[in-house]
Short mmCIF file of C-alpha atoms in Angstrom, two decimals:
data_model
loop_
_atom_site.label_atom_id
_atom_site.label_comp_id
_atom_site.label_asym_id
_atom_site.label_seq_id
_atom_site.Cartn_x
_atom_site.Cartn_y
_atom_site.Cartn_z
CA UNK A 164 -47.16 -28.57 -22.48
CA UNK A 165 -43.64 -28.03 -23.86
CA UNK A 166 -42.92 -24.78 -25.63
CA UNK A 167 -40.41 -24.21 -28.37
CA UNK A 168 -39.78 -20.88 -30.09
CA UNK A 169 -38.12 -20.83 -33.49
CA UNK A 170 -37.17 -17.82 -35.59
CA UNK A 171 -36.63 -17.82 -39.33
CA UNK A 172 -36.02 -15.24 -42.00
CA UNK A 173 -37.60 -17.57 -44.55
CA UNK A 174 -34.18 -18.50 -45.90
CA UNK A 175 -31.86 -21.22 -44.72
CA UNK A 176 -31.88 -22.87 -41.32
CA UNK A 177 -34.22 -21.56 -38.62
CA UNK A 178 -32.79 -20.82 -35.18
CA UNK A 179 -33.99 -22.23 -31.87
CA UNK A 180 -34.68 -19.22 -29.67
CA UNK A 181 -35.91 -20.93 -26.54
CA UNK A 182 -37.36 -24.20 -25.32
CA UNK A 183 -39.24 -24.88 -22.10
CA UNK A 184 -40.73 -28.07 -20.73
CA UNK A 185 -42.09 -29.50 -17.52
CA UNK A 186 -40.00 -32.57 -18.36
CA UNK A 187 -36.56 -31.08 -17.87
CA UNK A 188 -34.65 -30.62 -21.11
CA UNK A 189 -37.09 -32.55 -23.35
CA UNK A 190 -38.11 -29.49 -25.39
CA UNK A 191 -34.53 -28.29 -25.75
CA UNK A 192 -33.30 -31.71 -26.90
CA UNK A 193 -36.21 -32.02 -29.33
CA UNK A 194 -35.46 -28.58 -30.77
CA UNK A 195 -31.79 -29.42 -31.17
CA UNK A 196 -32.66 -32.65 -33.03
CA UNK A 197 -35.13 -30.71 -35.21
CA UNK A 198 -32.31 -28.42 -36.34
CA UNK A 199 -29.37 -30.84 -36.36
CA UNK A 200 -31.12 -33.45 -38.50
CA UNK A 201 -32.77 -30.90 -40.79
CA UNK A 202 -36.33 -31.89 -39.88
CA UNK A 203 -37.31 -28.26 -40.49
CA UNK A 204 -37.32 -29.23 -44.19
CA UNK A 205 -40.60 -31.07 -43.47
CA UNK A 206 -42.13 -28.24 -41.42
CA UNK A 207 -45.24 -26.71 -42.99
CA UNK A 208 -44.78 -23.59 -40.87
CA UNK A 209 -41.76 -22.66 -42.98
CA UNK A 210 -43.79 -22.98 -46.15
CA UNK A 211 -46.68 -21.03 -44.64
CA UNK A 212 -44.42 -18.18 -43.51
CA UNK A 213 -42.80 -17.98 -46.95
CA UNK A 214 -46.17 -17.70 -48.71
CA UNK A 215 -48.46 -15.84 -46.33
CA UNK A 216 -48.96 -12.12 -46.00
CA UNK A 217 -47.18 -10.65 -42.99
CA UNK A 218 -50.03 -11.36 -40.59
CA UNK A 219 -50.14 -13.48 -37.44
CA UNK A 220 -51.15 -17.01 -38.35
CA UNK A 221 -52.22 -20.07 -36.36
CA UNK A 222 -51.40 -23.61 -37.49
CA UNK A 223 -52.06 -27.09 -36.13
CA UNK A 224 -50.22 -30.35 -36.76
CA UNK A 225 -51.12 -33.82 -35.52
CA UNK A 226 -48.28 -36.33 -35.17
CA UNK A 227 -49.94 -38.58 -37.78
CA UNK A 228 -49.53 -35.80 -40.36
CA UNK A 229 -45.72 -35.80 -40.11
CA UNK A 230 -44.26 -36.89 -43.47
CA UNK A 231 -41.06 -38.38 -42.05
CA UNK A 232 -40.85 -41.32 -39.62
CA UNK A 233 -37.44 -40.29 -38.25
CA UNK A 234 -38.73 -36.75 -37.56
CA UNK A 235 -41.73 -38.18 -35.75
CA UNK A 236 -39.61 -40.56 -33.67
CA UNK A 237 -36.93 -38.01 -32.75
CA UNK A 238 -39.11 -34.99 -31.97
CA UNK A 239 -42.56 -36.30 -31.04
CA UNK A 240 -42.56 -39.98 -30.03
CA UNK A 241 -39.44 -39.60 -27.86
CA UNK A 242 -41.23 -36.95 -25.77
CA UNK A 243 -44.73 -38.47 -25.86
CA UNK A 244 -46.12 -35.63 -27.95
CA UNK A 245 -49.18 -35.88 -30.16
CA UNK A 246 -49.80 -32.39 -31.52
CA UNK A 247 -48.29 -28.99 -32.15
CA UNK A 248 -50.23 -25.75 -32.19
CA UNK A 249 -48.14 -22.91 -33.59
CA UNK A 250 -48.51 -19.18 -33.56
CA UNK A 251 -46.57 -17.68 -36.47
CA UNK A 252 -45.68 -14.07 -35.71
CA UNK A 253 -44.16 -11.74 -38.30
CA UNK A 254 -41.48 -9.66 -36.59
CA UNK A 255 -39.05 -7.35 -38.38
CA UNK A 256 -37.65 -9.26 -41.36
CA UNK A 257 -38.27 -12.66 -39.85
CA UNK A 258 -40.95 -14.90 -38.43
CA UNK A 259 -41.12 -16.13 -34.86
CA UNK A 260 -42.92 -19.42 -34.31
CA UNK A 261 -44.28 -20.01 -30.83
CA UNK A 262 -44.91 -23.75 -30.80
CA UNK A 263 -47.05 -25.32 -28.10
CA UNK A 264 -46.93 -29.11 -27.91
CA UNK A 265 -49.67 -31.32 -26.55
CA UNK A 266 -49.13 -34.81 -25.14
CA UNK A 267 -50.74 -37.85 -26.75
CA UNK A 268 -53.37 -37.81 -24.01
CA UNK A 269 -54.51 -34.37 -22.94
CA UNK A 270 -57.41 -33.35 -20.73
CA UNK A 271 -58.16 -30.26 -22.85
CA UNK A 272 -59.67 -31.10 -26.24
CA UNK A 273 -57.87 -29.82 -29.34
CA UNK A 274 -60.58 -27.38 -30.52
CA UNK A 275 -60.63 -25.71 -27.08
CA UNK A 276 -56.83 -25.40 -27.03
CA UNK A 277 -56.78 -23.89 -30.53
CA UNK A 278 -59.59 -21.49 -29.62
CA UNK A 279 -57.74 -20.33 -26.49
CA UNK A 280 -54.51 -19.72 -28.40
CA UNK A 281 -56.44 -17.87 -31.14
CA UNK A 282 -57.94 -15.56 -28.51
CA UNK A 283 -54.53 -14.94 -26.94
CA UNK A 284 -52.73 -14.54 -30.30
CA UNK A 285 -52.86 -10.72 -30.48
CA UNK A 286 -51.48 -10.40 -26.95
CA UNK A 287 -48.75 -13.02 -27.52
CA UNK A 288 -47.76 -11.42 -30.83
CA UNK A 289 -47.55 -7.94 -29.28
CA UNK A 290 -45.52 -9.25 -26.33
CA UNK A 291 -43.15 -11.11 -28.68
CA UNK A 292 -42.57 -8.03 -30.83
CA UNK A 293 -42.01 -5.85 -27.76
CA UNK A 294 -39.57 -8.35 -26.29
CA UNK A 295 -37.59 -8.37 -29.55
CA UNK A 296 -37.53 -4.57 -29.60
CA UNK A 297 -36.27 -4.43 -26.02
CA UNK A 298 -33.47 -6.93 -26.49
CA UNK A 299 -32.28 -5.05 -29.59
CA UNK A 300 -32.42 -1.58 -28.01
CA UNK A 301 -29.01 -0.09 -27.25
CA UNK A 302 -28.00 -0.03 -23.60
CA UNK A 303 -27.98 3.58 -22.41
CA UNK A 304 -24.64 4.95 -21.28
CA UNK A 305 -24.05 7.27 -18.36
CA UNK A 306 -23.21 10.88 -19.07
CA UNK A 307 -19.52 11.66 -18.58
CA UNK A 308 -20.40 13.80 -15.53
CA UNK A 309 -21.70 10.69 -13.71
CA UNK A 310 -19.02 8.15 -14.60
CA UNK A 311 -16.90 8.99 -11.52
CA UNK A 312 -19.81 8.78 -9.08
CA UNK A 313 -19.65 5.71 -6.85
CA UNK A 314 -22.70 3.66 -5.99
CA UNK A 315 -23.84 3.20 -2.35
CA UNK A 316 -22.62 -0.42 -2.48
CA UNK A 317 -19.07 0.33 -3.64
#
């Protein structure tokens, strides 16, 4: 199941934060096409995040619901994907979308997959917010009294 994480402030172009796939660079390439060709303009998640209260939200999209044939071909058909289940997480002044993609044929039925993600949503949202806080925290500096101390490996 490929994973793509997108962040948006609700204005302008979203940013691809990360993309992971068992099929090499498939998720990364799909995410790059999504941004480069402006397929985000067709993404309901952007409309949901602009209109919803700042609460974690779960959305589902089947490939047949995509409004644009080029978007479908470039981001779904090319990777053999049939569905996207998204967790929309409000974080700071932006939204983070954790998108999980399901292949056309999947052993786990869609309702079970959605139920599992819904149960994990609070944990995933908390972990996402904590990760963002950690990467934005300033790196501590050494006190001046320790700057001349050498490490055991030097």
